[in-house]
Structures are given as C-alpha cells and as structure tokens.
Coordinates of C-alpha atoms and ligand atoms in Angstrom, one line a residue:
X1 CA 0.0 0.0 0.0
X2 CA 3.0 2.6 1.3
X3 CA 4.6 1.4 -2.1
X4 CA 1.6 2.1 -4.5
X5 CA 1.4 5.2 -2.7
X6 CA 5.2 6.5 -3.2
X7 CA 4.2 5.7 -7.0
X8 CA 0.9 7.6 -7.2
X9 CA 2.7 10.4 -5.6
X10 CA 5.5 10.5 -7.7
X11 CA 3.6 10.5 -10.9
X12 CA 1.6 13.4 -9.9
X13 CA 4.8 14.9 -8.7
X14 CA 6.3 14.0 -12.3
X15 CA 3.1 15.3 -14.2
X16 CA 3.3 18.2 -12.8
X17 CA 7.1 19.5 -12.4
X18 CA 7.6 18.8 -16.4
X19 CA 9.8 15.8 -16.4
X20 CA 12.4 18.4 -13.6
X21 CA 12.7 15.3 -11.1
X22 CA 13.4 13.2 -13.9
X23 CA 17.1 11.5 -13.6
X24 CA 18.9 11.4 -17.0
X25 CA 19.6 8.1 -18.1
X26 CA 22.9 8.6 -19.2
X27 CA 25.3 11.5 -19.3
X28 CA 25.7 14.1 -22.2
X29 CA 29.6 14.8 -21.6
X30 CA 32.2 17.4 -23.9
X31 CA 34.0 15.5 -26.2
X32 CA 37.8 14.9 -24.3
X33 CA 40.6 15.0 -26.4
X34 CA 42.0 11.6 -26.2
X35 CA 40.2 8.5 -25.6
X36 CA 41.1 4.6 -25.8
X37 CA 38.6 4.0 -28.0
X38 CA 36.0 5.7 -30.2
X39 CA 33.1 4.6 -31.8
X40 CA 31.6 5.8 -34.6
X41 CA 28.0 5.9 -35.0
X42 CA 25.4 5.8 -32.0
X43 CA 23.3 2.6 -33.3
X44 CA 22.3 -0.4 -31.4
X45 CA 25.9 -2.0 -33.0
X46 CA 28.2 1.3 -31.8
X47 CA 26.5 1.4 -28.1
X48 CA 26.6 -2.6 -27.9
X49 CA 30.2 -2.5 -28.9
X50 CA 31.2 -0.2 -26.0
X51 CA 29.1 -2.0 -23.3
X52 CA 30.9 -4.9 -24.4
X53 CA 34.5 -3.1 -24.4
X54 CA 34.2 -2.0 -21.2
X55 CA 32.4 -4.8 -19.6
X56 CA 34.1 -7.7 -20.8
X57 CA 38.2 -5.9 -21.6
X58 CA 37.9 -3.4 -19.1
X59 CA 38.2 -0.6 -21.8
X60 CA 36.3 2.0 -20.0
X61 CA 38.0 5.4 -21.9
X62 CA 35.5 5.2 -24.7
X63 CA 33.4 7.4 -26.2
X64 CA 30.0 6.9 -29.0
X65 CA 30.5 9.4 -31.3
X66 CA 26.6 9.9 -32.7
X67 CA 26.1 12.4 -35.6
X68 CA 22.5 12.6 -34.4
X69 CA 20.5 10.7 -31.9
X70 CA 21.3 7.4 -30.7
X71 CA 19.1 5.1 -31.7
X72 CA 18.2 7.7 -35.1
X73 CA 19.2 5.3 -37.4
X74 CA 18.0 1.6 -38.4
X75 CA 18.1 1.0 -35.0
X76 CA 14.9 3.1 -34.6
X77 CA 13.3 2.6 -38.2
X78 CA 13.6 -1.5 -38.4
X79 CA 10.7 -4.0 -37.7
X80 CA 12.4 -5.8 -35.0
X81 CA 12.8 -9.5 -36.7
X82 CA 15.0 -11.6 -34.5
X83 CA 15.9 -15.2 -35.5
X84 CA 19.3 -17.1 -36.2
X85 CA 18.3 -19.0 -38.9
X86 CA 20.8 -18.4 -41.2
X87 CA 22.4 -21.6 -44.1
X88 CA 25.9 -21.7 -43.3
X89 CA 27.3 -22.7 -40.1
X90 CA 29.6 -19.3 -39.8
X91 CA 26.6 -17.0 -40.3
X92 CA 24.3 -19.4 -38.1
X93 CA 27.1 -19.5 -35.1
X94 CA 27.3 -15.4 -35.1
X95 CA 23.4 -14.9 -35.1
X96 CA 22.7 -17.7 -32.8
X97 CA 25.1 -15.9 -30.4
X98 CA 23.4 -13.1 -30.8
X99 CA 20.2 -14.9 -30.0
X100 CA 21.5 -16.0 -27.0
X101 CA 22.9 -13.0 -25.8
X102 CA 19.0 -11.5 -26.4
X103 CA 17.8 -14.1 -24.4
X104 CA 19.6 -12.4 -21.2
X105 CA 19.6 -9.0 -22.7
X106 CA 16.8 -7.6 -20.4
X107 CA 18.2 -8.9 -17.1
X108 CA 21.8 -8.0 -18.5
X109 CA 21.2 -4.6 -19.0
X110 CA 18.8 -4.2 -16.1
X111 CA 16.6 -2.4 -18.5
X112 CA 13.5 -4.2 -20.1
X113 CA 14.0 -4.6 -24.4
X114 CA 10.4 -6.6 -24.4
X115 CA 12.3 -9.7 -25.9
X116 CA 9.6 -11.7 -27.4
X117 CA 10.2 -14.8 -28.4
X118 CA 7.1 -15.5 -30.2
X119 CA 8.8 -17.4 -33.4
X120 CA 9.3 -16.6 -37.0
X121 CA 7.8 -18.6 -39.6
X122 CA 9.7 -18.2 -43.2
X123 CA 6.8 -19.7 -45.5
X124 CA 7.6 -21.9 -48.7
X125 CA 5.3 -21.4 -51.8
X126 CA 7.0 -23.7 -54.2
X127 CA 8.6 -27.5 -54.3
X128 CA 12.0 -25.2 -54.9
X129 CA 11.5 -23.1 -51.6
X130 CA 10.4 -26.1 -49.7
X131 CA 13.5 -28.1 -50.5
X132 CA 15.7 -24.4 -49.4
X133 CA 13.5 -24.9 -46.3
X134 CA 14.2 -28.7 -45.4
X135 CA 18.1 -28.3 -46.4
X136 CA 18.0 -24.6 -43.9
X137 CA 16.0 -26.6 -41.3
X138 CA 18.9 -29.6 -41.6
X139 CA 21.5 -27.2 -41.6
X140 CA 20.1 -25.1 -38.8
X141 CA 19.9 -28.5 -36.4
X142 CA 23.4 -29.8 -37.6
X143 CA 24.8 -26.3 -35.8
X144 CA 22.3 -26.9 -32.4
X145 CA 19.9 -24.2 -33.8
X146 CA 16.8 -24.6 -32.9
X147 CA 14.2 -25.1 -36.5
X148 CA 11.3 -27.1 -37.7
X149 CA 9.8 -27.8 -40.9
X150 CA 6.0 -27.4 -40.6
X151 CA 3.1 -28.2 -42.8
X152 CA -0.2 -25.8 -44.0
X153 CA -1.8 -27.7 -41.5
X154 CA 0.4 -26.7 -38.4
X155 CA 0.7 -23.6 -39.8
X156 CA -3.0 -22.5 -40.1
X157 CA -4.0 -24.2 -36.9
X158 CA -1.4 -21.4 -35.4
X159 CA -2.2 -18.5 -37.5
X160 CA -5.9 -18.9 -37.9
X161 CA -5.9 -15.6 -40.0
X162 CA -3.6 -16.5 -42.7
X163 CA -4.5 -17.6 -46.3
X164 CA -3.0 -21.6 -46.8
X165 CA -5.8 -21.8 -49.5
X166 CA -4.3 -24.1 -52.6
X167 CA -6.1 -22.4 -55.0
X168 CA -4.3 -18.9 -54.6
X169 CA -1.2 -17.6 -57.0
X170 CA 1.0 -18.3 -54.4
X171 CA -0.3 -21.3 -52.3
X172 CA 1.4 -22.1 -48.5
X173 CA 3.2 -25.3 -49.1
X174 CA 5.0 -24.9 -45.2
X175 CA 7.3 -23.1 -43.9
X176 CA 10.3 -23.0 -41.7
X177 CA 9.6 -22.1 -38.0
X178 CA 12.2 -21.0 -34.9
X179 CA 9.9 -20.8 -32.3
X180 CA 13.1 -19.2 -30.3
X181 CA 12.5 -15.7 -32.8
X182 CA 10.6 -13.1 -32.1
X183 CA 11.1 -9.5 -32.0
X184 CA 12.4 -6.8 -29.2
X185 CA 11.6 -3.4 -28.8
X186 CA 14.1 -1.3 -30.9
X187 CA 14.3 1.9 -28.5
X188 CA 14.9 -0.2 -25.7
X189 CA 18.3 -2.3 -26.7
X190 CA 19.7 1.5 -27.7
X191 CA 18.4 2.9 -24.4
X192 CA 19.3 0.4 -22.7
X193 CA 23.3 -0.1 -24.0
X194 CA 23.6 3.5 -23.9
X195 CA 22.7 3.7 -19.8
X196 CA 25.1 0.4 -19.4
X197 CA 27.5 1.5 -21.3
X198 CA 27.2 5.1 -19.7
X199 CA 27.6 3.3 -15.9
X200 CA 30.8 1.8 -16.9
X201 CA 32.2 5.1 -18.0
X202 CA 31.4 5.3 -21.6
X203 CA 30.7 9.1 -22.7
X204 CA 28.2 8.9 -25.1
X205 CA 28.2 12.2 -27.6
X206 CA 25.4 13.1 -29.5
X207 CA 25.4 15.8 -32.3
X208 CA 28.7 15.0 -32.7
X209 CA 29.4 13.8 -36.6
X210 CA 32.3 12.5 -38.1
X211 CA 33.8 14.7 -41.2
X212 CA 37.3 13.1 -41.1
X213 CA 39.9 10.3 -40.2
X214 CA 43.2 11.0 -39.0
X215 CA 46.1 8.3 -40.4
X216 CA 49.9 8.6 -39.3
X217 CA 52.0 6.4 -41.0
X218 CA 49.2 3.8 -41.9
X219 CA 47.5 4.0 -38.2
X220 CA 44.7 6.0 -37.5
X221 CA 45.3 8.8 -35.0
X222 CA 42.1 10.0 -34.0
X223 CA 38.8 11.4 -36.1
X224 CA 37.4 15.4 -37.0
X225 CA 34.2 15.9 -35.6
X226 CA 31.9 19.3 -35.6
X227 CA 32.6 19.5 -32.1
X228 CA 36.5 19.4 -32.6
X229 CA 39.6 16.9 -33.2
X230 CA 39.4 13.7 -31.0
X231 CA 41.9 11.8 -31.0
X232 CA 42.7 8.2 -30.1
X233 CA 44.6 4.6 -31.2
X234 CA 41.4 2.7 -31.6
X235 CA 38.8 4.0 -33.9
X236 CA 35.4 1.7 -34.7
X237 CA 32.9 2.6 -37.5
X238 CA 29.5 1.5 -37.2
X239 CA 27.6 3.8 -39.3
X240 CA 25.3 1.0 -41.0
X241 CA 23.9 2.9 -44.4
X242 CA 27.0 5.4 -44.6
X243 CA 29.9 2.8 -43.8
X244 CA 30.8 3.7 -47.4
X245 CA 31.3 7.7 -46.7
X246 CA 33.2 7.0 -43.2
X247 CA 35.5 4.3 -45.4
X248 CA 36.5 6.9 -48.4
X249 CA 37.3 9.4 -45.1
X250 CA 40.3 6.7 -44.5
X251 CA 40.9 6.4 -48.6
X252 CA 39.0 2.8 -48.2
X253 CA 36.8 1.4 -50.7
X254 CA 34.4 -1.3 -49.5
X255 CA 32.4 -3.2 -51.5
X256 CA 28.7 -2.0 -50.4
X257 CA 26.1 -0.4 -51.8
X258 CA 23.6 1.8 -50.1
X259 CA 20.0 1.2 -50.4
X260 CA 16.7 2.5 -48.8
X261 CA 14.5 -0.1 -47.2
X262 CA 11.0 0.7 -46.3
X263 CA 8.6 -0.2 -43.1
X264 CA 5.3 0.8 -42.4
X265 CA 2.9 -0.1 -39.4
X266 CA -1.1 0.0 -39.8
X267 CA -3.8 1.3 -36.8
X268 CA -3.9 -0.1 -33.6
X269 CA -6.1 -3.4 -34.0
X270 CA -6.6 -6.2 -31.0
X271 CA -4.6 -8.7 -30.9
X272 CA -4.5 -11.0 -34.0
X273 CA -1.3 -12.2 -34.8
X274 CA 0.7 -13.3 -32.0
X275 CA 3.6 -14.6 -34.4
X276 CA 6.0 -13.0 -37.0
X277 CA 5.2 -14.1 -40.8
X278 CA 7.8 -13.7 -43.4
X279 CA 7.7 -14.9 -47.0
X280 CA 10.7 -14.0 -49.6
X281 CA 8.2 -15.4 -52.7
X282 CA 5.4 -13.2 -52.2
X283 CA 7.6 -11.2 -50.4
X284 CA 6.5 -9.4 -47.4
X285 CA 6.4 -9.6 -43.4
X286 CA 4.6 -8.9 -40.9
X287 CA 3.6 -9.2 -37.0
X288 CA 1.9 -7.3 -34.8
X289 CA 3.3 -4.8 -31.8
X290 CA 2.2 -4.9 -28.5
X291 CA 0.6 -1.3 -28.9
X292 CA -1.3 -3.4 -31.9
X293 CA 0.2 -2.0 -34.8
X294 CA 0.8 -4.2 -37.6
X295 CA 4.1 -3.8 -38.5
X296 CA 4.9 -4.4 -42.2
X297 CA 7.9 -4.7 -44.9
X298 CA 9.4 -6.1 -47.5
X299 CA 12.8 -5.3 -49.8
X300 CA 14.7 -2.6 -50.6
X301 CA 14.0 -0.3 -53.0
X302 CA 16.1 -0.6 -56.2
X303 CA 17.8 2.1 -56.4
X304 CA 21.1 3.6 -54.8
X305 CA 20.5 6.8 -52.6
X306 CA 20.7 8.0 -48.8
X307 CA 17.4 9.6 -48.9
X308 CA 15.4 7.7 -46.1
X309 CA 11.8 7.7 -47.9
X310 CA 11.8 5.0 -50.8
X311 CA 9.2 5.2 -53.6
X312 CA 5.5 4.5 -53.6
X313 CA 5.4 1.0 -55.5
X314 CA 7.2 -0.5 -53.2
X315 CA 4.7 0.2 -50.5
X316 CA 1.9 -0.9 -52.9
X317 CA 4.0 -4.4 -53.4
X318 CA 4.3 -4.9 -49.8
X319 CA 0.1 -4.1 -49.0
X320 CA -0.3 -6.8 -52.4
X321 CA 1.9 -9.7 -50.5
X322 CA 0.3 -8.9 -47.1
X323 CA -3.1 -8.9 -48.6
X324 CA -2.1 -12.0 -50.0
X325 CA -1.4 -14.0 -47.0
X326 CA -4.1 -12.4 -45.3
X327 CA -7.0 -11.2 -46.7
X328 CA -8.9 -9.7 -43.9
X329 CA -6.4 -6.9 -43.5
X330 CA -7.1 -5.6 -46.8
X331 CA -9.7 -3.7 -44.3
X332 CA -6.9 -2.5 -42.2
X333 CA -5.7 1.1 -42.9
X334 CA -2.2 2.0 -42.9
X335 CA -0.6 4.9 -40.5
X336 CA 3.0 5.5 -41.1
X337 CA 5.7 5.0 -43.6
X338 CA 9.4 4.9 -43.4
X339 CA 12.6 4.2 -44.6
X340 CA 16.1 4.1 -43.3
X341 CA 19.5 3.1 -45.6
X342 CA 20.7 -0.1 -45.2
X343 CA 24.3 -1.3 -47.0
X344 CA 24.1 -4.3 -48.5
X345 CA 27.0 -6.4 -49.6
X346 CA 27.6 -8.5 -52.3
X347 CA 27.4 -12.3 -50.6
X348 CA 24.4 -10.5 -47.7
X349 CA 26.5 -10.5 -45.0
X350 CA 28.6 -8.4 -42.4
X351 CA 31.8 -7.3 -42.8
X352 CA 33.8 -6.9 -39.5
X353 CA 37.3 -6.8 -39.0
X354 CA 40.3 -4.8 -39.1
X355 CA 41.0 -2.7 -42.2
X356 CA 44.4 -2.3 -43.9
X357 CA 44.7 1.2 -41.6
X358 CA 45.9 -0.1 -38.4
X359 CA 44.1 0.6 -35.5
X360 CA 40.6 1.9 -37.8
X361 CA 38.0 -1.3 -37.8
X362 CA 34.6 -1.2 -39.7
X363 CA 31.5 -3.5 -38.8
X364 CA 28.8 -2.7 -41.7
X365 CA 27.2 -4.5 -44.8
X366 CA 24.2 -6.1 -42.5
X367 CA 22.2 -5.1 -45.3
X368 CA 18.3 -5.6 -44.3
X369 CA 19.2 -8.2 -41.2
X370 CA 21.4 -6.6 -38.5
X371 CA 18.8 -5.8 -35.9
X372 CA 18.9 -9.5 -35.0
X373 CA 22.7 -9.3 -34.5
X374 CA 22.8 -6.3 -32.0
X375 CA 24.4 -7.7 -29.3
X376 CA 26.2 -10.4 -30.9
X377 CA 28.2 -7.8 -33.2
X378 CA 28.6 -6.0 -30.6
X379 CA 30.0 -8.4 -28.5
X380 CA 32.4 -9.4 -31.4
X381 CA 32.9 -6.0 -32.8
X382 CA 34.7 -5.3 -29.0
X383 CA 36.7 -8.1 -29.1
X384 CA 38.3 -7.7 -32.6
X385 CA 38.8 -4.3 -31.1
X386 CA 40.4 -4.5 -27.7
X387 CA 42.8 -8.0 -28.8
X388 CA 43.3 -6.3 -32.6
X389 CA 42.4 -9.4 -33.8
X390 CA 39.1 -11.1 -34.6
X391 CA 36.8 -13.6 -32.4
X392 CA 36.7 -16.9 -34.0
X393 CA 32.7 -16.0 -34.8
X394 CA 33.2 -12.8 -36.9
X395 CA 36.8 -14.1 -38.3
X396 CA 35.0 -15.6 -41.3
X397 CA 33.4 -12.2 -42.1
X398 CA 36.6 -9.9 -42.6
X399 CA 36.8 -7.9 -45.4
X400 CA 39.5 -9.9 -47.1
X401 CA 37.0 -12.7 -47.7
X402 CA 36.4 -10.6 -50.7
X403 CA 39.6 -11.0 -52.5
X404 CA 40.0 -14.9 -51.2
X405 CA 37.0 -15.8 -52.7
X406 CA 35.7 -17.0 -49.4
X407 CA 32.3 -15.9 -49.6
X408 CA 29.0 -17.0 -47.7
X409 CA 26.4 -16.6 -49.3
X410 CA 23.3 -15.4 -47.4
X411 CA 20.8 -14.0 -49.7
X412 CA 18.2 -17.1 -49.0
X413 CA 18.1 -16.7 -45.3
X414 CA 18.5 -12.8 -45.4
X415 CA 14.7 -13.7 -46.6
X416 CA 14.7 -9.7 -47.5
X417 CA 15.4 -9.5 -51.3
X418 CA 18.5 -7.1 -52.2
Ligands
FAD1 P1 22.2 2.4 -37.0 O1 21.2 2.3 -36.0 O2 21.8 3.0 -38.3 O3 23.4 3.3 -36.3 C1 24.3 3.9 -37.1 C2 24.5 5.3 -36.6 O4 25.6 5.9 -37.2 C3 23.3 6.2 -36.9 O5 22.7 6.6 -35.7 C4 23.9 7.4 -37.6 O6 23.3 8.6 -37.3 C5 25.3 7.3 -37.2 N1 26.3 7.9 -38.2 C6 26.3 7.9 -39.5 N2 27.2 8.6 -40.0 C7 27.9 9.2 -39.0 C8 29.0 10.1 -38.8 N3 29.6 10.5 -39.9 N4 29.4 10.4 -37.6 C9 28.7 9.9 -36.5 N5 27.7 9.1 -36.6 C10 27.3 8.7 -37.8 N6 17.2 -6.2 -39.2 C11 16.7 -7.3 -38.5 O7 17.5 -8.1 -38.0 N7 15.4 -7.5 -38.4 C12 14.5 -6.7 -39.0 O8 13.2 -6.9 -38.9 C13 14.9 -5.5 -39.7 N8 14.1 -4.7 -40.3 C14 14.5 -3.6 -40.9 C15 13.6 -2.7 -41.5 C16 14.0 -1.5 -42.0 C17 13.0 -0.6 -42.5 C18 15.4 -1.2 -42.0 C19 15.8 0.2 -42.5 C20 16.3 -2.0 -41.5 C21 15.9 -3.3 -41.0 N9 16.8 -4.2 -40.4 C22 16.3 -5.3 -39.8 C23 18.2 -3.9 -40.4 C24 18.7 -3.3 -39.1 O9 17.9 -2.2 -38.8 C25 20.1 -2.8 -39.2 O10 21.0 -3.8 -39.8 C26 20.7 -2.5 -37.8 O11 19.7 -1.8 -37.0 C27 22.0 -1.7 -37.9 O12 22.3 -1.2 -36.7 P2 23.4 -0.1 -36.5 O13 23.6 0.1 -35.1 O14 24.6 -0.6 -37.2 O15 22.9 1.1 -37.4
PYC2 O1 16.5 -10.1 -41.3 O2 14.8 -11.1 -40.5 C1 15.3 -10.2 -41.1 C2 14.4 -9.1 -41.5 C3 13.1 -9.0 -41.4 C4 12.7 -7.8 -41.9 C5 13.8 -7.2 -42.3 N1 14.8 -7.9 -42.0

C-alpha cells in the first residue's frame, strides 16, 4: 500500500514539475581529447560494442561518437525480426550468439528490451523453396539451432488468419519455423546499451558527426568531428547505411552499396497475430506490436541513394503480399511509412574486422538483417577491437573474404530481397 502510494505520488509529482525530477539516463559529456577508443556511430551496433568493451576488456576510456540521436538510425526505423536461422554454419554460429545474448539482454542490461520470443515462420510457396527450407531446417539443427519444418496444417492451426488456400497464386506449401525468434523493442536495446555502457564510463556524444579520419604512418590517430579533433589509437565505425562515406574518409573502398528499405505499421487493431510471418516469394512480413500496430515490410528499394523515404510501388507491393497472406487486413488502414538506408554487400553478410589502416575497424554491410545481430556484433565488434584481432565467430566475415573468394552466401536466409 506505502509502495503504491510512493508511485501515485511520484507521478503526480512527475506530471506536474515537467519531467524536472526526472534522472537522466545517461550523461551528455564534452568530447575529451583523447580517448582509448571511439566509436563511430550511436546505433544499437556502436553502443553494444562499448558495453561490451568495457564490460568484458575493461576498456572503459570510450566514447559513441553519434552524428545525431542514438538510436536515429536503423536502430529506430527497423521492424524488430529476430531469429538465427541463417544456411551456413559461420553465419548461423554469429546470429545464434546473438540470439543467446537477447535471451539475457533484459536482465543484462537491467533495463526491459520486451524480448519476445514469439517465433518466426519463413513460409515456402514452391517445391524449390520447400527443398531451401528442409536443407536450412537440416543445416540449422546440424549447428544446435533450434528449427522445424512445418506443414499448412500446423501452420493455419497457429495463425488462424492466414490464407493456406491451394487455390491462390501463391499457395502455402509450409514453412520454416524457430519458435526461439521473435522481436524486441528497438528503442529499448539502444536505451538500454547506452545507460550500461554510460555506468561503466562510456561518454556517449550526440550531435557530434564525423567529417574526417586522422592516419599517421598507416594507423589512425584520431577522427574530426563538428565539435572538434578527437583523437585516439582505436577507432570503430559502425555507421550501418553510410559505412561507405566514413571508409572513403580513410581512402578505403568497401564493396557496399547503399539502399533505402522501407517499413510501415497500420492502426492499432486487437490482438491477432501473435507470431512474425515472413515470405521471400510473395515477399513481405509482418507481426503485430504490442501497442497493436501491424508492422509491415518487405525489400529494398532498387535504387542507390541515402534519402530515407523510398518510392511509392514498393509500398503498394508490400500491401499486395500482405493482402495476400491475409486477406482480412485488406480492411486494415495504414498509418506510417518509413525508410532508413541499409548497406548491403555483395554475398548479404557483415563485414567486421580490421581494415588495412591499423588501428581503424569497420563492422557494416548487415544489409536488411542486422537488428537480429545487436548484441552479438557488438560483443564481437569489442573483441576484434580491444585484442586487434578477430573472435573466432566474426573471423569468417573480414573484409578480405572478398579478395580470397571465401564468400557465404546469405541471400536465401536474409529472406529480405536485395
Ligand atoms: P544504426 O542504428 O543506423 O546506427 C548507425 C548510426 O551511425 C546512426 O545513428 C547514424 O546517425 C550514425 N552515423 C552515420 N554517419 C555518422 C557520422 N559521420 N558520424 C557519427 N555518426 C554517424 N534487421 C533485422 O534483423 N530484423 C528486422 O526486422 C529488420 N528490419 C529492418 C527494417 C527497416 C525498414 C530497416 C531500414 C532495417 C531493418 N533491419 C532489420 C536492419 C537493421 O535495422 C540494421 O541492420 C541495424 O539496425 C543496424 O544497426 P546499426 O547500429 O549498425 O545502425
Ligand atoms: O532479417 O529477419 C530479417 C528481417 C526481417 C525484416 C527485415 N529484415
């Protein structure tokens, strides 16, 4: 009673006083001159990779150099799809860390992301997808992933809503499921990264962007910003959609090219969907938020450009495939549209690992799929930084892999065309 009380109290004290008595979450420190480390960019990746640094290497001299808000960029435009179903064991290993890392995120942290792990199906609509799915499924067990083939059956018994009709263009013939996926709220892993990271000692520096790299002698020396020169040993860029601009600051060319990619959530509705639905044939996915949003979205748009909008018949493809697979939401008006600029590399995987400028490392190219891997590139991103040499689970994905040959191709399981 005392307690509910205190909390009645404080809310009319809070209502009232304009958010005064509020404490800040984290910091807003001016930029030192010299740090251990900086990070560059103020996503989910940048502020995962300096929890990590200073929680698991001690590095606590680090600062999250954020050209505008944290959480501004994909992290706060993407539709939350969490799963580590990926074909090849180096790009299943990597997510399915990641996946376990989400699993203790909340309690990690101390601050609630809303990890839901309410699955993800990835549906087959032809004999072709449904032998992808069984040889994925195979793949995904072989590596200790949790995955399932399921039939129409299973799958409309779960999902009363959805469409496994035969006599559609696209009929259900099963689908994938990782009942361990779901989705996380995406405001709350940067929130909640940035106040860890921020008790450790991490400054975290927004409005502060990047216009140049300093190089000595082949090693980077520290970074121009609008606030002033920083300098320091260590540099990481995690810039997602601009890797490419922050690469040509250090005379680097990386083989990425920068797309938008679209979202776009309907009116509230009850609940109806208590699941996430993805299809690469007819090309769209969907589930539902807990405010009871539908939140939809489907590939990139074609084109190369860093205007975060996309064009108008991509929206109307993604409405056709969700109309498809369910009908009844054909009744269901849309609210908001957005886009945000995703880099996509040529095999649809990461790139993270030193670069031939000692000292500078880049983690980019997660293309439509990086949400997933948050904390898991993070966690790696830190190590490859604070040993100057990569983890055993991002080794595979150095940038060299591109002149070896050694490529692994994703663009099945990245289930997002590009
Ligand atoms: P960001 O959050 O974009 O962070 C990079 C930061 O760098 C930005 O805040 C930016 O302002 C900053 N920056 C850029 N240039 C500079 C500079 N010069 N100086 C300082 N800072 C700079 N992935 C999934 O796994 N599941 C999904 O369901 C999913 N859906 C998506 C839907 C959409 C519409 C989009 C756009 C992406 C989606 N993704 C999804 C991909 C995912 O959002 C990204 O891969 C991931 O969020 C990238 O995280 P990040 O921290 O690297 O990038
Ligand atoms: O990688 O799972 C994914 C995804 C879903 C939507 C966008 N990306």
């Amino acid at each position: 009673m005392t307690r509910q009380k205190y909390s009645i109290f404080s809310l009319l004290r809070n209502a009232v006083s304009r958010n005064e008595n509020w404490q800040q979450a984290w910091r807003s420190p001016a930029p030192r001159k010299k740090y251990d480390a900086l990070i560059v960019g103020g996503g989910g990746h940048g502020l995962a990779t300096a929890y990590y640094l200073a929680k698991e290497h001690g590095m606590r001299n680090v600062a999250v150099l954020e050209k505008g808000w944290i959480g501004g960029g994909n992290t706060g435009r993407n539709t939350t799809i969490v799963r580590s179903n990926y074909l090849w064991t180096e790009a299943a290993l990597l997510y399915e860390k990641s996946l376990k890392l989400w699993e203790g995120l909340s309690r990690d942290l101390n601050y609630n992301v809303m990890f839901s792990q309410r699955g993800v199906y990835n549906l087959g609509h032809s004999l072709q997808d449904m032998r992808d799915i069984e040889r994925r499924v195979g793949a995904n067990r072989l590596d200790g992933i949790d995955a399932e083939v399921v039939t129409p059956e299973q799958i409309k018994a779960a999902i009363p809503m959805i469409n496994t009709s035969p006599r559609v263009r696209y009929p259900i013939l099963g689908a994938s499921l990782q009942r361990r996926g779901g989705v996380a709220r995406h405001d709350a892993v940067a929130w909640g990264f940035a106040r860890a990271a921020d008790a450790l000692g991490v400054d975290i520096i927004q409005q502060c962007e990047v216009t140049g790299i300093y190089r000595d002698h082949g090693r980077v020396t520290g970074v121009e910003t609008r606030r002033g020169r920083i300098e320091a040993d260590r540099v990481g860029v995690v810039v997602a959609g601009h890797a490419s601009v922050l690469a040509g600051m250090a005379g680097l060319r990386l083989p990425l090219e920068s797309h938008p990619l679209q979202a776009y959530v309907s009116e509230p509705l009850k609940p109806v969907l208590d699941t996430v639905v993805m299809s690469g044939a007819v090309h769209g996915y969907i589930s539902q938020s807990d405010k009871g949003e539908l939140v939809i979205g489907a590939g990139i748009d074609a084109y190369n450009g860093y205007g975060q909008r996309g064009s108008f018949h991509t929206i109307e493809h993604a409405m056709q495939a969700i109309i498809e697979l369910f009908p009844a939401f054909s009744r269901v008006r849309m609210l908001r549209q957005w886009g945000g600029i995703v880099d996509v590399s040529p095999d649809a995987c990461p790139i993270i690992g030193k670069t031939p400028v000692q000292g500078l490392y880049f983690n980019c190219g997660w293309g439509t799929g990086g949400f997933k891997a948050t904390p898991g590139s993070g966690w790696a991103f830190a190590h490859t930084i604070a040993r100057d040499e990569p983890h055993d689970l991002n080794a595979p994905f150095s940038l060299e892999r591109f002149t070896t040959g050694a490529l692994i191709d994703e663009h099945g399981a990245a289930a997002v065309a590009h």
